[in-house]
Coordinates of N, CA and C in Angstrom, one line a residue:
X22 N 32.4 -44.7 -43.6 CA 31.8 -46.0 -43.9 C 30.4 -46.0 -43.3
X23 N 29.4 -46.4 -44.2 CA 28.0 -46.5 -43.7 C 27.8 -47.7 -42.9
X24 N 26.9 -47.6 -41.9 CA 26.5 -48.8 -41.1 C 25.6 -49.7 -41.9
X25 N 25.4 -50.9 -41.4 CA 24.5 -51.8 -42.0 C 23.1 -51.5 -41.8
X26 N 22.1 -52.0 -42.6 CA 20.7 -51.6 -42.3 C 20.3 -52.0 -41.0
X27 N 20.8 -53.1 -40.4 CA 20.4 -53.6 -39.1 C 20.8 -52.6 -38.0
X28 N 22.1 -52.0 -38.2 CA 22.5 -51.0 -37.2 C 21.6 -49.7 -37.2
X29 N 21.3 -49.4 -38.5 CA 20.4 -48.2 -38.7 C 19.1 -48.4 -38.0
X30 N 18.5 -49.6 -38.1 CA 17.2 -50.0 -37.5 C 17.4 -49.9 -36.0
X31 N 18.5 -50.4 -35.5 CA 18.7 -50.4 -34.0 C 18.7 -49.0 -33.5
X32 N 19.4 -48.1 -34.2 CA 19.5 -46.7 -33.8 C 18.1 -46.1 -33.8
X33 N 17.4 -46.3 -34.8 CA 16.0 -45.8 -34.9 C 15.1 -46.4 -33.8
X34 N 15.3 -47.6 -33.5 CA 14.5 -48.2 -32.4 C 14.8 -47.6 -31.1
X35 N 16.2 -47.4 -30.8 CA 16.6 -46.8 -29.6 C 16.1 -45.4 -29.4
X36 N 16.1 -44.6 -30.5 CA 15.7 -43.3 -30.5 C 14.2 -43.2 -30.2
X37 N 13.4 -44.1 -30.8 CA 12.0 -44.2 -30.6 C 11.7 -44.6 -29.1
X38 N 12.5 -45.5 -28.6 CA 12.3 -46.0 -27.2 C 12.6 -44.8 -26.2
X39 N 13.7 -44.0 -26.5 CA 14.0 -42.9 -25.7 C 12.9 -41.8 -25.8
X40 N 12.4 -41.6 -27.0 CA 11.3 -40.6 -27.1 C 10.0 -41.0 -26.4
X41 N 9.7 -42.3 -26.5 CA 8.6 -42.9 -25.8 C 8.7 -42.8 -24.3
X42 N 10.0 -43.0 -23.8 CA 10.2 -42.9 -22.3 C 10.1 -41.5 -21.9
X43 N 10.6 -40.5 -22.7 CA 10.5 -39.1 -22.3 C 9.0 -38.7 -22.2
X44 N 8.2 -39.1 -23.2 CA 6.8 -38.8 -23.2 C 6.1 -39.4 -22.0
X45 N 6.4 -40.6 -21.7 CA 5.8 -41.3 -20.5 C 6.2 -40.6 -19.2
X46 N 7.5 -40.2 -19.1 CA 7.9 -39.5 -17.9 C 7.2 -38.1 -17.8
X47 N 7.0 -37.4 -18.9 CA 6.3 -36.1 -18.8 C 4.9 -36.3 -18.4
X48 N 4.2 -37.3 -18.9 CA 2.8 -37.6 -18.6 C 2.8 -37.9 -17.1
X49 N 3.7 -38.7 -16.6 CA 3.7 -39.1 -15.2 C 3.9 -37.9 -14.3
X50 N 4.9 -37.0 -14.7 CA 5.1 -35.8 -13.9 C 3.8 -34.9 -13.9
X51 N 3.2 -34.8 -15.0 CA 2.0 -34.0 -15.1 C 0.9 -34.5 -14.2
X52 N 0.8 -35.8 -14.1 CA -0.1 -36.4 -13.1 C 0.2 -36.0 -11.7
X53 N 1.5 -36.1 -11.4 CA 2.0 -35.7 -10.0 C 1.7 -34.3 -9.7
X54 N 2.0 -33.4 -10.6 CA 1.8 -32.0 -10.4 C 0.3 -31.7 -10.2
X55 N -0.5 -32.4 -11.1 CA -2.0 -32.2 -11.0 C -2.5 -32.6 -9.6
X56 N -1.9 -33.8 -9.2 CA -2.3 -34.3 -7.9 C -1.9 -33.4 -6.7
X57 N -0.6 -32.9 -6.8 CA -0.2 -31.9 -5.8 C -1.1 -30.7 -5.8
X58 N -1.5 -30.2 -7.0 CA -2.3 -29.0 -7.0 C -3.7 -29.3 -6.4
X59 N -4.1 -30.5 -6.4 CA -5.4 -30.9 -5.8 C -5.2 -31.0 -4.3
X60 N -4.0 -31.5 -3.9 CA -3.8 -31.7 -2.5 C -3.5 -30.4 -1.8
X61 N -2.8 -29.5 -2.5 CA -2.5 -28.1 -1.9 C -3.1 -27.1 -2.8
X62 N -4.4 -26.8 -2.7 CA -5.0 -25.8 -3.5 C -4.4 -24.4 -3.4
X63 N -4.4 -23.7 -4.5 CA -3.9 -22.3 -4.4 C -4.7 -21.4 -3.5
X64 N -3.9 -20.6 -2.7 CA -4.6 -19.7 -1.8 C -5.3 -18.6 -2.5
X65 N -6.6 -18.4 -2.4 CA -7.3 -17.3 -3.1 C -7.9 -16.4 -2.1
X66 N -7.6 -16.6 -0.8 CA -8.3 -15.8 0.3 C -7.2 -14.9 0.9
X67 N -7.7 -13.7 1.4 CA -6.8 -12.8 2.1 C -7.7 -12.1 3.1
X68 N -7.4 -11.9 4.3 CA -6.1 -12.1 4.9 C -5.7 -13.6 5.2
X69 N -4.5 -13.9 5.5 CA -4.0 -15.2 5.6 C -3.6 -15.6 7.0
X70 N -3.8 -14.7 8.0 CA -3.4 -14.9 9.4 C -3.8 -16.2 10.0
X71 N -5.0 -16.6 9.7 CA -5.6 -17.8 10.3 C -5.1 -19.1 9.6
X72 N -4.3 -18.9 8.5 CA -3.8 -20.1 7.8 C -2.3 -20.3 7.9
X73 N -1.7 -19.5 8.7 CA -0.3 -19.6 8.9 C 0.0 -20.4 10.1
X74 N 0.9 -21.5 10.0 CA 1.2 -22.3 11.1 C 1.9 -21.6 12.2
X75 N 1.9 -22.1 13.5 CA 2.6 -21.4 14.6 C 4.1 -21.5 14.3
X76 N 4.8 -20.4 14.6 CA 6.2 -20.4 14.4 C 6.9 -20.1 15.8
X77 N 8.2 -20.5 15.9 CA 8.8 -20.3 17.2 C 9.2 -18.8 17.5
X78 N 9.0 -17.9 16.5 CA 9.2 -16.5 16.8 C 7.9 -15.7 16.7
X79 N 7.9 -14.6 17.4 CA 6.7 -13.8 17.4 C 6.5 -13.1 16.1
X80 N 5.4 -13.3 15.5 CA 5.1 -12.6 14.2 C 4.5 -11.2 14.4
X81 N 4.7 -10.4 13.5 CA 4.2 -9.0 13.6 C 2.7 -8.9 13.8
X82 N 2.0 -9.8 13.2 CA 0.5 -9.8 13.4 C 0.1 -10.2 14.8
X83 N 0.9 -11.0 15.5 CA 0.6 -11.4 16.9 C 0.7 -10.1 17.7
X84 N 1.7 -9.2 17.4 CA 1.8 -8.0 18.2 C 0.6 -7.1 18.1
X85 N 0.1 -7.0 16.8 CA -1.1 -6.1 16.6 C -2.3 -6.8 17.2
X86 N -2.4 -8.1 17.0 CA -3.6 -8.8 17.6 C -3.7 -8.6 19.1
X87 N -2.5 -8.8 19.8 CA -2.5 -8.6 21.2 C -3.0 -7.2 21.7
X88 N -2.5 -6.2 20.9 CA -2.8 -4.8 21.2 C -4.3 -4.5 20.9
X89 N -4.8 -5.1 19.9 CA -6.3 -4.9 19.5 C -7.1 -5.4 20.7
X90 N -6.8 -6.6 21.2 CA -7.6 -7.2 22.3 C -7.6 -6.2 23.5
X91 N -6.5 -5.5 23.7 CA -6.4 -4.7 24.9 C -7.4 -3.5 24.9
X92 N -7.8 -3.0 23.8 CA -8.7 -1.9 23.7 C -10.0 -2.1 23.1
X93 N -10.2 -3.3 22.4 CA -11.5 -3.5 21.7 C -12.7 -3.5 22.6
X94 N -12.5 -3.9 23.9 CA -13.6 -4.0 24.8 C -13.8 -2.8 25.6
X95 N -13.0 -1.7 25.4 CA -13.1 -0.5 26.2 C -14.3 0.3 25.9
X96 N -14.8 1.1 26.9 CA -16.0 1.9 26.7 C -15.5 3.3 26.1
X97 N -15.6 3.4 24.8 CA -15.1 4.6 24.1 C -16.3 5.1 23.2
X98 N -16.9 6.2 23.7 CA -18.1 6.7 23.1 C -17.9 7.8 22.1
X99 N -16.7 8.4 22.1 CA -16.4 9.5 21.2 C -14.9 9.7 21.0
X100 N -14.5 10.6 20.1 CA -13.1 10.9 19.9 C -12.3 11.3 21.1
X101 N -12.9 12.1 22.0 CA -12.2 12.5 23.2 C -11.9 11.3 24.1
X102 N -12.9 10.4 24.2 CA -12.6 9.2 25.0 C -11.6 8.3 24.4
X103 N -11.5 8.3 23.1 CA -10.5 7.5 22.4 C -9.1 8.1 22.8
X104 N -9.0 9.4 22.7 CA -7.7 10.1 23.1 C -7.3 9.8 24.5
X105 N -8.2 9.9 25.4 CA -7.9 9.7 26.8 C -7.5 8.2 27.1
X106 N -8.2 7.3 26.4 CA -7.9 5.9 26.6 C -6.5 5.6 26.1
X107 N -6.2 6.1 24.9 CA -4.9 5.9 24.3 C -3.8 6.5 25.2
X108 N -4.1 7.6 25.9 CA -3.2 8.2 26.8 C -2.8 7.3 27.9
X109 N -3.8 6.5 28.4 CA -3.5 5.6 29.5 C -2.5 4.5 29.1
X110 N -2.3 4.3 27.8 CA -1.3 3.4 27.3 C 0.0 4.2 26.8
X111 N 0.1 5.4 27.2 CA 1.3 6.2 26.9 C 1.4 6.5 25.4
X112 N 0.3 6.6 24.7 CA 0.3 6.9 23.3 C -0.1 8.4 23.2
X113 N 0.9 9.2 22.8 CA 0.8 10.7 22.9 C 0.1 11.2 21.7
X114 N -1.2 11.5 21.8 CA -2.0 12.0 20.7 C -1.8 13.5 20.7
X115 N -1.4 14.1 19.5 CA -1.2 15.5 19.3 C -2.5 16.2 18.9
X116 N -3.3 15.5 18.1 CA -4.6 16.1 17.6 C -5.5 15.0 17.1
X117 N -6.8 15.3 17.2 CA -7.8 14.5 16.6 C -8.9 15.4 16.0
X118 N -9.2 15.1 14.8 CA -10.2 16.0 14.1 C -11.1 15.1 13.2
X119 N -12.2 15.7 12.7 CA -13.0 15.0 11.7 C -13.0 15.9 10.5
X120 N -12.5 15.2 9.4 CA -12.4 15.9 8.1 C -13.4 15.1 7.2
X121 N -14.5 15.8 6.9 CA -15.7 15.2 6.2 C -16.1 13.9 7.0
X122 N -15.9 12.7 6.3 CA -16.4 11.5 7.0 C -15.2 10.7 7.5
X123 N -14.0 11.3 7.6 CA -12.8 10.6 8.1 C -12.3 11.2 9.4
X124 N -12.1 10.4 10.4 CA -11.5 10.8 11.7 C -10.0 10.8 11.5
X125 N -9.4 11.9 11.7 CA -7.9 12.0 11.5 C -7.3 12.2 12.9
X126 N -6.2 11.6 13.1 CA -5.5 11.6 14.4 C -4.0 11.7 14.1
X127 N -3.3 12.5 14.9 CA -1.8 12.6 14.9 C -1.3 12.2 16.2
X128 N -0.3 11.3 16.2 CA 0.3 10.9 17.5 C 1.8 10.8 17.3
X129 N 2.5 10.9 18.5 CA 4.0 10.8 18.5 C 4.4 9.4 18.9
X130 N 5.2 8.8 18.1 CA 5.7 7.5 18.4 C 7.1 7.7 19.0
X131 N 7.2 7.7 20.3 CA 8.5 8.0 21.0 C 9.3 6.7 21.1
X132 N 8.7 5.5 20.9 CA 9.5 4.3 21.0 C 9.7 3.6 19.7
X133 N 9.8 4.4 18.6 CA 9.9 3.7 17.3 C 11.1 2.9 17.2
X134 N 12.2 3.3 17.8 CA 13.5 2.5 17.7 C 13.4 1.2 18.4
X135 N 12.6 1.1 19.5 CA 12.5 -0.1 20.3 C 11.3 -1.0 19.8
X136 N 10.2 -0.4 19.5 CA 9.0 -1.1 19.2 C 8.5 -1.0 17.8
X137 N 8.9 0.0 17.0 CA 8.4 0.2 15.7 C 7.0 0.8 15.8
X138 N 6.2 0.6 14.8 CA 4.9 1.2 14.7 C 3.7 0.2 15.1
X139 N 4.0 -1.1 15.1 CA 2.9 -2.0 15.2 C 2.2 -2.0 16.6
X140 N 3.0 -1.7 17.7 CA 2.4 -1.6 19.0 C 1.3 -0.6 19.1
X141 N 1.6 0.6 18.5 CA 0.7 1.7 18.6 C -0.5 1.6 17.6
X142 N -0.2 1.1 16.4 CA -1.2 0.9 15.4 C -2.2 -0.2 15.9
X143 N -1.7 -1.2 16.6 CA -2.6 -2.2 17.2 C -3.6 -1.6 18.2
X144 N -3.1 -0.7 19.0 CA -3.9 0.0 20.0 C -5.0 0.9 19.3
X145 N -4.5 1.6 18.2 CA -5.5 2.4 17.5 C -6.6 1.6 16.9
X146 N -6.2 0.4 16.3 CA -7.2 -0.5 15.7 C -8.2 -1.0 16.8
X147 N -7.7 -1.4 17.9 CA -8.6 -1.8 19.0 C -9.5 -0.7 19.5
X148 N -8.9 0.5 19.7 CA -9.7 1.7 20.2 C -10.7 2.1 19.1
X149 N -10.4 2.0 17.9 CA -11.3 2.4 16.8 C -12.5 1.5 16.7
X150 N -12.2 0.2 16.9 CA -13.2 -0.8 16.9 C -14.2 -0.6 18.0
X151 N -13.7 -0.2 19.2 CA -14.6 0.1 20.3 C -15.4 1.3 20.0
X152 N -14.8 2.3 19.4 CA -15.5 3.6 19.1 C -16.6 3.3 18.1
X153 N -16.3 2.5 17.1 CA -17.4 2.2 16.1 C -18.5 1.4 16.7
X154 N -18.1 0.5 17.6 CA -19.1 -0.4 18.3 C -20.0 0.4 19.1
X155 N -19.6 1.6 19.6 CA -20.5 2.5 20.4 C -21.5 3.2 19.6
X156 N -21.3 3.2 18.2 CA -22.3 3.9 17.4 C -21.7 5.1 16.7
X157 N -20.4 5.4 16.9 CA -19.8 6.5 16.2 C -19.7 6.2 14.7
X158 N -20.0 7.2 13.9 CA -20.0 7.0 12.4 C -18.9 7.7 11.8
X159 N -18.1 7.0 11.0 CA -17.0 7.6 10.1 C -16.7 6.5 9.1
X160 N -16.1 7.0 8.0 CA -15.7 6.0 7.0 C -14.4 5.4 7.3
X161 N -13.5 6.0 8.0 CA -12.2 5.5 8.3 C -11.5 6.3 9.4
X162 N -10.4 5.8 10.0 CA -9.5 6.6 10.8 C -8.2 6.7 10.1
X163 N -7.8 7.9 9.8 CA -6.5 8.1 9.2 C -5.5 8.6 10.3
X164 N -4.4 7.8 10.5 CA -3.5 8.2 11.6 C -2.2 8.7 10.9
X165 N -1.7 9.8 11.4 CA -0.4 10.3 11.0 C 0.6 10.1 12.1
X166 N 1.7 9.4 11.8 CA 2.6 9.0 12.9 C 3.8 10.1 12.9
X167 N 4.0 10.7 14.0 CA 5.0 11.7 14.2 C 6.2 11.1 14.9
X168 N 7.4 11.6 14.6 CA 8.6 11.3 15.5 C 8.7 12.3 16.6
X169 N 9.7 12.2 17.4 CA 9.8 13.1 18.6 C 10.3 14.5 18.2
X170 N 10.4 14.8 16.9 CA 10.8 16.2 16.5 C 9.8 17.3 16.9
X171 N 8.5 17.2 16.7 CA 7.8 16.1 16.0 C 7.6 16.5 14.5
X172 N 7.9 15.5 13.7 CA 7.6 15.7 12.3 C 7.0 14.4 11.7
X173 N 6.2 14.5 10.7 CA 5.5 13.3 10.2 C 6.5 12.4 9.5
X174 N 6.4 11.1 9.9 CA 7.3 10.2 9.2 C 6.5 8.9 8.8
X175 N 5.2 8.8 9.1 CA 4.5 7.6 8.7 C 3.0 7.8 8.8
X176 N 2.3 6.8 8.4 CA 0.8 6.9 8.4 C 0.2 5.5 8.5
X177 N -1.0 5.4 8.8 CA -1.8 4.1 8.8 C -3.3 4.5 8.7
X178 N -4.0 3.6 8.1 CA -5.4 3.8 7.9 C -6.2 2.6 8.4
X179 N -7.3 2.9 9.1 CA -8.2 1.8 9.6 C -9.6 2.1 8.9
X180 N -9.9 1.2 8.0 CA -11.2 1.3 7.3 C -12.3 0.8 8.3
X181 N -13.4 1.6 8.3 CA -14.6 1.2 9.2 C -15.1 -0.2 8.9
X182 N -15.3 -0.6 7.6 CA -15.8 -2.0 7.4 C -15.0 -3.1 8.1
X183 N -13.7 -2.9 8.2 CA -12.8 -3.9 8.9 C -13.2 -3.9 10.4
X184 N -13.4 -2.7 11.0 CA -13.7 -2.7 12.4 C -15.1 -3.3 12.6
X185 N -16.1 -3.0 11.7 CA -17.4 -3.6 11.9 C -17.4 -5.1 11.8
X186 N -16.6 -5.6 10.8 CA -16.5 -7.1 10.6 C -15.8 -7.7 11.8
X187 N -14.8 -7.0 12.4 CA -14.2 -7.5 13.6 C -15.2 -7.6 14.8
X188 N -16.0 -6.5 14.9 CA -16.9 -6.4 16.0 C -18.0 -7.4 15.9
X189 N -18.4 -7.8 14.7 CA -19.4 -8.8 14.4 C -18.9 -10.2 14.4
X190 N -17.6 -10.4 14.6 CA -17.0 -11.7 14.6 C -16.7 -12.3 13.2
X191 N -16.8 -11.5 12.2 CA -16.5 -11.9 10.9 C -15.0 -11.9 10.5
X192 N -14.3 -11.1 11.3 CA -12.8 -11.1 11.2 C -12.2 -11.4 12.6
X193 N -11.2 -12.2 12.6 CA -10.5 -12.4 13.9 C -9.6 -11.2 14.2
X194 N -9.1 -11.0 15.4 CA -8.2 -9.9 15.7 C -7.0 -10.0 14.8
X195 N -6.5 -11.2 14.5 CA -5.3 -11.3 13.6 C -5.6 -10.9 12.2
X196 N -6.8 -11.2 11.7 CA -7.2 -10.8 10.4 C -7.4 -9.3 10.3
X197 N -8.1 -8.8 11.3 CA -8.3 -7.3 11.3 C -7.0 -6.6 11.4
X198 N -6.1 -7.1 12.3 CA -4.7 -6.5 12.4 C -3.9 -6.6 11.1
X199 N -4.1 -7.7 10.4 CA -3.4 -7.8 9.1 C -3.8 -6.8 8.1
X200 N -5.1 -6.5 8.0 CA -5.6 -5.5 7.2 C -5.0 -4.1 7.5
X201 N -5.0 -3.8 8.8 CA -4.5 -2.5 9.3 C -3.0 -2.4 9.1
X202 N -2.3 -3.4 9.5 CA -0.8 -3.4 9.3 C -0.4 -3.2 7.9
X203 N -1.2 -3.7 7.0 CA -0.9 -3.6 5.5 C -1.0 -2.2 5.0
X204 N -1.6 -1.3 5.8 CA -1.7 0.1 5.4 C -0.6 1.0 5.9
X205 N 0.3 0.5 6.8 CA 1.3 1.3 7.4 C 2.4 1.7 6.4
X206 N 2.6 3.0 6.3 CA 3.7 3.5 5.5 C 4.6 4.3 6.4
X207 N 5.9 4.1 6.3 CA 6.8 4.9 7.2 C 8.1 5.1 6.5
X208 N 8.7 6.3 6.8 CA 10.0 6.6 6.3 C 11.1 5.8 7.1
X209 N 12.1 5.3 6.3 CA 13.1 4.6 7.0 C 14.3 5.6 7.3
X210 N 14.8 5.4 8.5 CA 15.9 6.2 8.9 C 17.2 5.4 8.8
X211 N 18.3 6.0 8.3 CA 19.5 5.3 8.2 C 20.1 5.1 9.7
X212 N 20.6 3.9 10.0 CA 21.1 3.7 11.3 C 22.3 4.6 11.6
X213 N 22.4 5.1 12.8 CA 23.5 5.9 13.2 C 24.7 5.1 13.6
X214 N 25.8 5.4 13.0 CA 27.0 4.6 13.3 C 27.9 5.5 14.2
X215 N 28.2 4.9 15.4 CA 28.9 5.7 16.4 C 30.4 5.6 16.3
X216 N 31.0 5.4 15.0 CA 32.4 5.3 14.8 C 32.8 6.4 13.8
X217 N 33.9 7.1 14.2 CA 34.4 8.1 13.2 C 35.1 7.3 12.0
X218 N 34.7 7.7 10.8 CA 35.2 7.0 9.6 C 36.7 7.1 9.5
X219 N 37.3 8.1 10.2 CA 38.8 8.2 10.1 C 39.5 7.3 11.1
X220 N 38.8 6.7 12.0 CA 39.5 5.9 13.0 C 39.8 4.5 12.4

């Protein structure tokens, strides 16, 4: 049975009202989103260390930053002085060489289970900044991280422009550390389980 013309008109009017409401809601939301985008602009800068709020736990960049400060002011005039200064912090350097314009260094991380790599890489970054500040010229420091076997299990790179910018105050220690920490590559070791599977 067909409805009367007035019922058909009512349905059409309701449909148009619902469509109009949906369009109005969409426009309203678009305005909110646009306003939010204006209030919270998209982050286009990196590093982001100086833009992160304080947290109740220690962040990895804080560890690197702290270690950079420890060595950045040291008097390090050449690679041998870098090795001896790192030795004072129990960082066991196996070798240091210059390959073309890159200073290469191998060191043993004996505390990787307790401290990871950040503690040592932070010291390297601070020491390298001090070395560059003394007038030493190189394009980068390439570090090979050894385990206590000793076998290579990781690496890190410190680009000279980062050290120069840090020395000139154009990068904070946190920003410099963020650049350096971003280059760390290391092999993951499976955790040792001290339980016999048959028990």
